Short mmCIF file of C-alpha atoms in Angstrom, two decimals:
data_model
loop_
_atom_site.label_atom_id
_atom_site.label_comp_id
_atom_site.label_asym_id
_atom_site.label_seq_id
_atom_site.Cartn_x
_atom_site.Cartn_y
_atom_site.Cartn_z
CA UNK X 266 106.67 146.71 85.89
CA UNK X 267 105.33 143.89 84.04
CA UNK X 268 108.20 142.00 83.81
CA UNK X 269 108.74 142.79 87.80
CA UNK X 270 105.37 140.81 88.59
CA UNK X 271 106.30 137.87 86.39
CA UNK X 272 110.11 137.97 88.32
CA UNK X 273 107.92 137.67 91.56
CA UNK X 274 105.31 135.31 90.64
CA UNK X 275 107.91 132.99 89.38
CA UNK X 276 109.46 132.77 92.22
CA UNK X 277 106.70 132.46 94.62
CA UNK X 278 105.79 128.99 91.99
CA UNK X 279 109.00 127.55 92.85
CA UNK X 280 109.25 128.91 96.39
CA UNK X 281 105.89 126.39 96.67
CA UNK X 282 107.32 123.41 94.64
CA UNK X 283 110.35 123.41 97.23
CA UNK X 284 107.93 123.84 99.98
CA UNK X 285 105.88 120.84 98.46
CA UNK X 286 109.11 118.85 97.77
CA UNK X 287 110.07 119.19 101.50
CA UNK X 288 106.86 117.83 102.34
CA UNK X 289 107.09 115.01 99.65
CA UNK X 290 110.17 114.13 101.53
CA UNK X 291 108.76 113.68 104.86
CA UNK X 292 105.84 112.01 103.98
CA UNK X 293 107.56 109.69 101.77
CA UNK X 294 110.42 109.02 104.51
CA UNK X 295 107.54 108.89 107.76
CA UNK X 296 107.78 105.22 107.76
CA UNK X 297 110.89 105.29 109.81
CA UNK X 298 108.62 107.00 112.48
CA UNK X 299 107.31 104.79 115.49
CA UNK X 300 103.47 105.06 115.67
CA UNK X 301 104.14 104.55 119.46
CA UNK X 302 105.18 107.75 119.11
CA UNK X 303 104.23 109.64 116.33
CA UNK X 304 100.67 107.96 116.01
CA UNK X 305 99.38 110.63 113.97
CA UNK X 306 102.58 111.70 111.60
CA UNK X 307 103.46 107.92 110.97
CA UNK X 308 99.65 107.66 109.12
CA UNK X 309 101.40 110.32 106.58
CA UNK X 310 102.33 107.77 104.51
CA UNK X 311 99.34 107.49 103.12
CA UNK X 312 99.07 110.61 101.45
CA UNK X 313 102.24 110.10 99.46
CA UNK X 314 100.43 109.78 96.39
CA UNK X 315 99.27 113.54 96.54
CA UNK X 316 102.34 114.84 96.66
CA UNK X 317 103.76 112.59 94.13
CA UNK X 318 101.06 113.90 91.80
CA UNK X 319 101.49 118.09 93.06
CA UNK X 320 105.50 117.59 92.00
CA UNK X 321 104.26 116.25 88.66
CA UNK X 322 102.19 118.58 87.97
CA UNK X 323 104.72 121.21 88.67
CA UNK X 324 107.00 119.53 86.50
CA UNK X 325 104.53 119.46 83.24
CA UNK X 326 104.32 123.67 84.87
CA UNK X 327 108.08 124.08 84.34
CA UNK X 328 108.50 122.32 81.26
CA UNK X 329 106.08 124.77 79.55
CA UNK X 330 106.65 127.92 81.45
CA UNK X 331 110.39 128.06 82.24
CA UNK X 332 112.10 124.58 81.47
CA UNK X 333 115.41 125.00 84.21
CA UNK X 334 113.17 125.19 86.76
CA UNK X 335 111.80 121.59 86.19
CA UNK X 336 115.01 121.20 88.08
CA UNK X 337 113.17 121.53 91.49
CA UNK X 338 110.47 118.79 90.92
CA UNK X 339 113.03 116.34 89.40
CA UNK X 340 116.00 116.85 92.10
CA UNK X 341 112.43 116.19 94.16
CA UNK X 342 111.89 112.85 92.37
CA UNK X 343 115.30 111.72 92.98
CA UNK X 344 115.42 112.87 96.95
CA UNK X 345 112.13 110.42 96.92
CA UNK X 346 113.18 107.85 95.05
CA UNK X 347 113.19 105.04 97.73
CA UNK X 348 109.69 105.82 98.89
CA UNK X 349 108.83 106.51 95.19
CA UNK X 350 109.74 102.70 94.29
CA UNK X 351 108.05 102.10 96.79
CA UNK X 352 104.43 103.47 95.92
CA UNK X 353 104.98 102.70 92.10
CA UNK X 354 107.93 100.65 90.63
CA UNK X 355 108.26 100.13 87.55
CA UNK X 356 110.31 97.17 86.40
CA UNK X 357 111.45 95.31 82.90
CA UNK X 358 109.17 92.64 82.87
CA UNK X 359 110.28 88.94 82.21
CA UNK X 360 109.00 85.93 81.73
CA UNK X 361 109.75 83.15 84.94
CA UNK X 362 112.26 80.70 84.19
CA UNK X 363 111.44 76.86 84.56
CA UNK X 364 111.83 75.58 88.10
CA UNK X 365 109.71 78.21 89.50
CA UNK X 366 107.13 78.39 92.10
CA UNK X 367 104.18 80.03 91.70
CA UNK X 368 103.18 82.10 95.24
CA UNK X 369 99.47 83.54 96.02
CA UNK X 370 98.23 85.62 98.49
CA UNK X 371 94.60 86.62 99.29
CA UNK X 372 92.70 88.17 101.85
CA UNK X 373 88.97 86.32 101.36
CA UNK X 374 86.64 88.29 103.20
CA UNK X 375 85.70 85.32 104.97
CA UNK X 376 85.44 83.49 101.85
CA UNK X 377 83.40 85.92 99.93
CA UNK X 378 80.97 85.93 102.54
CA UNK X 379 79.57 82.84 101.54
CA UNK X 380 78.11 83.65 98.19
CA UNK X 381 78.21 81.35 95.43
CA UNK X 382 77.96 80.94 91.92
CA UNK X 383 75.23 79.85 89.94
CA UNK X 384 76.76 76.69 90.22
CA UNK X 385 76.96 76.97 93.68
CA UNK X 386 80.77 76.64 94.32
CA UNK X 387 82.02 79.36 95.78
CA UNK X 388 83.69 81.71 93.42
CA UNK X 389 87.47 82.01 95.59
CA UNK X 390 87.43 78.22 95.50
CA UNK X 391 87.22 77.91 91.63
CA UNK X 392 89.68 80.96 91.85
CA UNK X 393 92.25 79.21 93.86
CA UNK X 394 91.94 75.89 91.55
CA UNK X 395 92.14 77.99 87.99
CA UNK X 396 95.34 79.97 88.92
CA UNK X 397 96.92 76.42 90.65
CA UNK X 398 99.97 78.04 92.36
CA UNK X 399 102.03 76.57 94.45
CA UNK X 400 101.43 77.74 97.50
CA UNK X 401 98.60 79.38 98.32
CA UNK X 402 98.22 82.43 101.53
CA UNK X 403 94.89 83.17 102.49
CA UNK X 404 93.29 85.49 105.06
CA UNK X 405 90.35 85.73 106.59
CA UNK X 406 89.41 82.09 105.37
CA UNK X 407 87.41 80.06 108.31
CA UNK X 408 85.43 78.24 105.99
CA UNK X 409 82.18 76.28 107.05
CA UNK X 410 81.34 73.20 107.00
CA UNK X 411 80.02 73.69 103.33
CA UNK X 412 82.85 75.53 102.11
CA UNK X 413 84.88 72.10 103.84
CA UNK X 414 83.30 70.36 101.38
CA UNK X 415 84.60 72.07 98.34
CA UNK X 416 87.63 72.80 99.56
CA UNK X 417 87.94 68.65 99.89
CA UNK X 418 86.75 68.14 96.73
CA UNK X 419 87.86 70.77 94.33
CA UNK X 420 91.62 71.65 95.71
CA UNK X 421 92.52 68.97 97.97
CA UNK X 422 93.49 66.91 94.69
CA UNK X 423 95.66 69.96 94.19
CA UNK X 424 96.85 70.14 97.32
CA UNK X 425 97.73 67.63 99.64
CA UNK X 426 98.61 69.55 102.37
CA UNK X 427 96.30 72.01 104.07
CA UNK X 428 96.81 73.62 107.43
CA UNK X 429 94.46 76.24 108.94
CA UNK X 430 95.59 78.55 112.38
CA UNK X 431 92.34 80.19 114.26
CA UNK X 432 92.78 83.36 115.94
CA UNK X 433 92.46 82.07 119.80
CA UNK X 434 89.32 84.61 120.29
CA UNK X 435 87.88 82.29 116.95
CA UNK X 436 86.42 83.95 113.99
CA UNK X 437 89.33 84.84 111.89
CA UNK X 438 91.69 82.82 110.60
CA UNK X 439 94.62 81.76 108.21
CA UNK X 440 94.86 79.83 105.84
CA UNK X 441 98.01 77.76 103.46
CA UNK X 442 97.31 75.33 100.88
CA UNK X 443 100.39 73.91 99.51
CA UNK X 444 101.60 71.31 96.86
CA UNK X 445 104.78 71.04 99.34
CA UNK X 446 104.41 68.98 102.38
CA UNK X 447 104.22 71.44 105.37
CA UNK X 448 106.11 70.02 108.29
CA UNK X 449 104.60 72.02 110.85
CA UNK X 450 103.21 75.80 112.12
CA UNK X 451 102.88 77.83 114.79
CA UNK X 452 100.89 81.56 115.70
CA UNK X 453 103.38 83.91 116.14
CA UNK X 454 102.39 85.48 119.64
CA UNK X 455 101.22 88.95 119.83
CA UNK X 456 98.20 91.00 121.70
CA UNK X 457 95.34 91.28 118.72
CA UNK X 458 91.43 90.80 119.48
CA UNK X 459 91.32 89.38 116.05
CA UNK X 460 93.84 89.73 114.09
CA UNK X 461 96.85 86.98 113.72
CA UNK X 462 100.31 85.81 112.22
CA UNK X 463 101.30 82.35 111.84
CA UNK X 464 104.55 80.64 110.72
CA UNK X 465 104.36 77.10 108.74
CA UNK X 466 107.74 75.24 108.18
CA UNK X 467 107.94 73.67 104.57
CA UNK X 468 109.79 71.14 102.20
CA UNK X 469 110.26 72.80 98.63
CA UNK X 470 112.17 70.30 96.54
CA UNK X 471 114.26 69.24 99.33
CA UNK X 472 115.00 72.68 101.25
CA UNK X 473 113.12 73.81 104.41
CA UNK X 474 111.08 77.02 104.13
CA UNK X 475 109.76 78.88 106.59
CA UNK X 476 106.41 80.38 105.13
CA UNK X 477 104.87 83.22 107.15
CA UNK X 478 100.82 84.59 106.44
CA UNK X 479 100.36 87.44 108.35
CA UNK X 480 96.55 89.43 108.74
CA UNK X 481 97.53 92.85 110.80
CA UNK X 482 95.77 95.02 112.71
CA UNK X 483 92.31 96.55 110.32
CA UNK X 484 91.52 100.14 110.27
CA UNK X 485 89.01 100.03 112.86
CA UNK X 486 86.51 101.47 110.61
CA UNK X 487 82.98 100.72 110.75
CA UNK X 488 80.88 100.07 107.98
CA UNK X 489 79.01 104.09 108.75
CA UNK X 490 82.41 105.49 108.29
CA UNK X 491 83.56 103.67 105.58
CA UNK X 492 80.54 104.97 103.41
CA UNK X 493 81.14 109.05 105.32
CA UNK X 494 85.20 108.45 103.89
CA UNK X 495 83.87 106.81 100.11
CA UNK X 496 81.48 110.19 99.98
CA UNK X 497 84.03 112.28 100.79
CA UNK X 498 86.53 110.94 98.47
CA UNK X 499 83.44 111.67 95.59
CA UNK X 500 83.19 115.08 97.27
CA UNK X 501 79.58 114.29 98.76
CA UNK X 502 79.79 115.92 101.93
CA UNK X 503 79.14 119.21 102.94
CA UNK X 504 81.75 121.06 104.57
CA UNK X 505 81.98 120.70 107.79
CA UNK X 506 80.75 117.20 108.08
CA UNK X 507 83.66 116.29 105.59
CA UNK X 508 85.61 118.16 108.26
CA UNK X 509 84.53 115.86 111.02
CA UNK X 510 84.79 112.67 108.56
CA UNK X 511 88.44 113.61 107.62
CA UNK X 512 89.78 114.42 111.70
CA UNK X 513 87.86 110.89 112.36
CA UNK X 514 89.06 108.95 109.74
CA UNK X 515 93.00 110.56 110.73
CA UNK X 516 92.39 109.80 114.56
CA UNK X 517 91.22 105.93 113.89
CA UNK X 518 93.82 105.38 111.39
CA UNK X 519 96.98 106.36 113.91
CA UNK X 520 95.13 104.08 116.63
CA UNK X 521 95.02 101.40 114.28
CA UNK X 522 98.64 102.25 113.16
CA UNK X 523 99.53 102.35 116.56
CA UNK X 524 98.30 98.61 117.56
CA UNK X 525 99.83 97.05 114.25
CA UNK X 526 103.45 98.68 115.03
CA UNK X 527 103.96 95.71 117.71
CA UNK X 528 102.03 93.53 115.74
CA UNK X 529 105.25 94.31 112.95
CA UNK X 530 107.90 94.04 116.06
CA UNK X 531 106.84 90.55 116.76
CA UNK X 532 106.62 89.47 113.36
CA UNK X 533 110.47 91.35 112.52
CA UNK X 534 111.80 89.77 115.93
CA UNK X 535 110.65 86.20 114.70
CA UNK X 536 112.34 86.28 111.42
CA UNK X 537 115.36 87.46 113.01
CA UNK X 538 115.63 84.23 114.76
CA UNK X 539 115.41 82.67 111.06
CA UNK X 540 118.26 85.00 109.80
CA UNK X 541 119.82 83.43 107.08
CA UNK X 542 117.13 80.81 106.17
CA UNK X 543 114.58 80.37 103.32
CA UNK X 544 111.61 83.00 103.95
CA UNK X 545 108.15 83.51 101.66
CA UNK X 546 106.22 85.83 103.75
CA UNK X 547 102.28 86.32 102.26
CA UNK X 548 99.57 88.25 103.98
CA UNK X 549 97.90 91.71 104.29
CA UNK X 550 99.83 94.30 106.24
CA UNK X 551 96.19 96.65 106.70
CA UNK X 552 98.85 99.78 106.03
CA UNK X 553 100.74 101.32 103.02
CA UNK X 554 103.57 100.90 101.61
CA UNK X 555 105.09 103.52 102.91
CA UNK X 556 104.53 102.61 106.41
CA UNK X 557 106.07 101.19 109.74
CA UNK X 558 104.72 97.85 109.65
CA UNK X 559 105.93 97.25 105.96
CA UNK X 560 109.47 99.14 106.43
CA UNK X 561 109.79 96.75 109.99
CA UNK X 562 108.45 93.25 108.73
CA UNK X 563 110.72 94.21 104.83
CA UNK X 564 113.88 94.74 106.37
CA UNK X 565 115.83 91.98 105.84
CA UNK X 566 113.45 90.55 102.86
CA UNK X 567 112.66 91.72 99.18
CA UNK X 568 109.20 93.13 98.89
CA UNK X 569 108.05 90.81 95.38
CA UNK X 570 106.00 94.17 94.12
CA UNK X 571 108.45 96.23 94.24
CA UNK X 572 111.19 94.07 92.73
CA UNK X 573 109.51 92.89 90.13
CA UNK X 574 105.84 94.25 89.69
CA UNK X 575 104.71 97.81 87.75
CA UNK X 576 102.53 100.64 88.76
CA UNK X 577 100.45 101.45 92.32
CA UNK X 578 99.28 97.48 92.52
CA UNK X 579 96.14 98.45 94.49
CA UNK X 580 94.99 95.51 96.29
CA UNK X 581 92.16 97.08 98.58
CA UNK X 582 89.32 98.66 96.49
CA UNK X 583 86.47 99.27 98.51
CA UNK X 584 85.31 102.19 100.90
CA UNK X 585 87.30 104.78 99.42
CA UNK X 586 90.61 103.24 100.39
CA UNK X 587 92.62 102.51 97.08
CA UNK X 588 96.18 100.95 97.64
CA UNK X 589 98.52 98.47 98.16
CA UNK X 590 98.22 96.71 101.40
CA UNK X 591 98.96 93.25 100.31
CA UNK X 592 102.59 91.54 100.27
CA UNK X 593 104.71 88.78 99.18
CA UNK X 594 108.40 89.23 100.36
CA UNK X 595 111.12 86.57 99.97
CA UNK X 596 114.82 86.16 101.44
CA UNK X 597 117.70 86.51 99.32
CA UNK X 598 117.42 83.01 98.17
CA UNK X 599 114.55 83.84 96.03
CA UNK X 600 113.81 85.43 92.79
CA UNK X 601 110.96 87.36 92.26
CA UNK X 602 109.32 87.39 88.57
CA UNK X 603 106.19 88.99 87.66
CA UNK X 604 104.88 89.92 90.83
CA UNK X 605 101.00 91.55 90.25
CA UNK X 606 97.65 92.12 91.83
CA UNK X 607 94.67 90.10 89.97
CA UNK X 608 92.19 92.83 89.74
CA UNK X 609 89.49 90.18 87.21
CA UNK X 610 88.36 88.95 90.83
CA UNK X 611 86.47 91.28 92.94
CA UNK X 612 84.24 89.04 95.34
CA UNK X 613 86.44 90.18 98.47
CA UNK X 614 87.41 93.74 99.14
CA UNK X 615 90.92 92.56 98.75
CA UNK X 616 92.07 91.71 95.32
CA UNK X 617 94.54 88.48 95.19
CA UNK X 618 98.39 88.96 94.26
CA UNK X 619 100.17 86.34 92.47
CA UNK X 620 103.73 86.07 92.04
CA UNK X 621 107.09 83.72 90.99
CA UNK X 622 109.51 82.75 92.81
CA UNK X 623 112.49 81.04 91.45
CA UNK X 624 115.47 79.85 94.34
CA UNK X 625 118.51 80.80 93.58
CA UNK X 626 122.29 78.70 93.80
CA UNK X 627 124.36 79.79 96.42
CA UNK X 628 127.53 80.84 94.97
#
């Protein structure tokens, strides 16, 4: 009898890894559905990580309880292994070679909201001059009148060539600093109240790129919310008002999803036109990386982090909400080396990601 109710419990174990495997699957693989559509199921994405860790721990189960079962969880790992990349690649790292450019991206917070060190520069200026890439992305950077000032005096030296693109409503804004000269830009058109994408043509050692810093749609969250999801995520809430957070937080996050899915179209439908040419795209996509906008804007690119960067490369770490919404891509033409997320700033919510890019010879 004994050995009945171990046959049985057994197989109801792997009866729910398959079940969570299926679901592993169509989370990982929801990015392919249009938020137009599927407002709700295309936020799944971000709950990949849960299932990623439920198919691990069955795994470490099966390993110790019945080792040919681990089959389930690993044929689950390899059925997920494009949206497993994804999430967390892991890649051999290696050092740039010489001729490469150095690529950052950076969503500011409006600069750090103004603060300042004891010094009184402000601390993403000093950041910008120590790590002297490039070409510099940044987001949410409408800097005042003070800020102008530093900017002028501490990076201009470093870079010549500075070109700023206001969202028409004003108060946010892009940002490029580049040691390149940049021949020209333009805001790629799509509805937003204040969010914005903007393309800026450049001359890298002779060859035109087209550089593109994008700032999608945000949650929608306010700053209330925020603080109900960050308690929840400690387990702070009572019941049913974690209840009510968790339907709010899922209904806000599809209508966000749903307003950056044309935001993505336009974006994709511009690059198409540039099929073929040199592409660094920088920004932050507000959504996963499992995700509609990043599946529609990556396409026809190579995402840097996943190529060439290890681990989850969080790059939002505030409110809760810890992952990977920043990008670099590049086209073909590039090689990405050591692509990361500086975590050793935190004056924004964002943390900066760096990477190389070295241009390849067409064959």
């Amino acid at each position: 009898m004994f050995d009945g109710i171990k046959i049985f419990t057994i197989r109801m174990i792997a009866g729910a890894n398959v079940a969570s495997v299926i679901l592993m699957m169509a989370v990982g693989y929801s990015d392919h559905l249009s938020p137009e559509h599927f407002a709700l199921l295309s936020t799944a994405g971000l709950f990949f990580p849960l299932f990623l860790f439920v198919n691990f721990c069955f795994l470490f189960f099966w390993l110790i309880v019945k080792a040919r079962y681990a089959l389930i969880p690993f044929l689950g790992f390899l059925l997920c292994y494009v949206p497993v990349r994804k999430y967390m690649p892991l890649n051999i790292c290696s050092e740039p070679p010489a001729g490469s450019i150095k690529v950052l991206s950076y969503n500011t917070l409006s600069l750090a909201e103004g603060v300042t060190d004891e010094d009184g520069v402000n601390p993403i200026v000093k950041y910008v001059r120590r790590q002297n890439a490039d070409i510099v992305c940044l987001q949410e950077a409408v800097p005042t009148a003070y800020e102008w000032e530093q900017i002028d005096t501490l990076l201009r030296p470093v870079y010549p060539y500075i070109e700023t693109i206001n969202h028409p409503n004003g108060g946010n804004g892009l940002m490029v600093l580049s040691k390149f000269p940049i021949l020209g830009k333009e805001l790629i058109p799509y509805a937003s109240k204040g969010n914005l994408s903007a393309a800026f043509r450049l001359s890298v050692k002779g060859k035109e790129v087209l550089l593109v810093n994008n700032h999608l749609e945000t949650t929608g969250l306010s700053l209330e919310e925020r603080r109900k999801f960050k308690n929840l995520v400690k387990g702070k809430l009572e019941t049913d008002t974690a209840e009510q957070t968790s339907k709010l937080l899922i209904v806000k996050l599809a209508e966000a999803t749903k307003k950056r899915a044309p935001e993505a179209d336009a974006v994709a439908n511009y690059l198409s036109r540039y099929k073929g040419k040199s592409i660094i795209l920088c920004g932050d996509f507000n959504d996963s990386p499992i995700s509609y906008a990043h599946r529609t804007i990556a396409q026809d690119l190579t995402d840097c982090f996943i190529e060439s960067g290890n681990g989850l490369g969080i790059s939002y770490h505030r409110s809760g909400f810890y992952v990977r919404i920043d990008n670099i891509m590049c086209s073909e033409d590039w090689k990405p080396y050591g692509c990361k997320v500086d975590s050793k700033i935190a004056v924004s919510d964002h943390y900066p990601m760096l990477c190389y890019l070295k241009m390849q010879s067409k064959h």
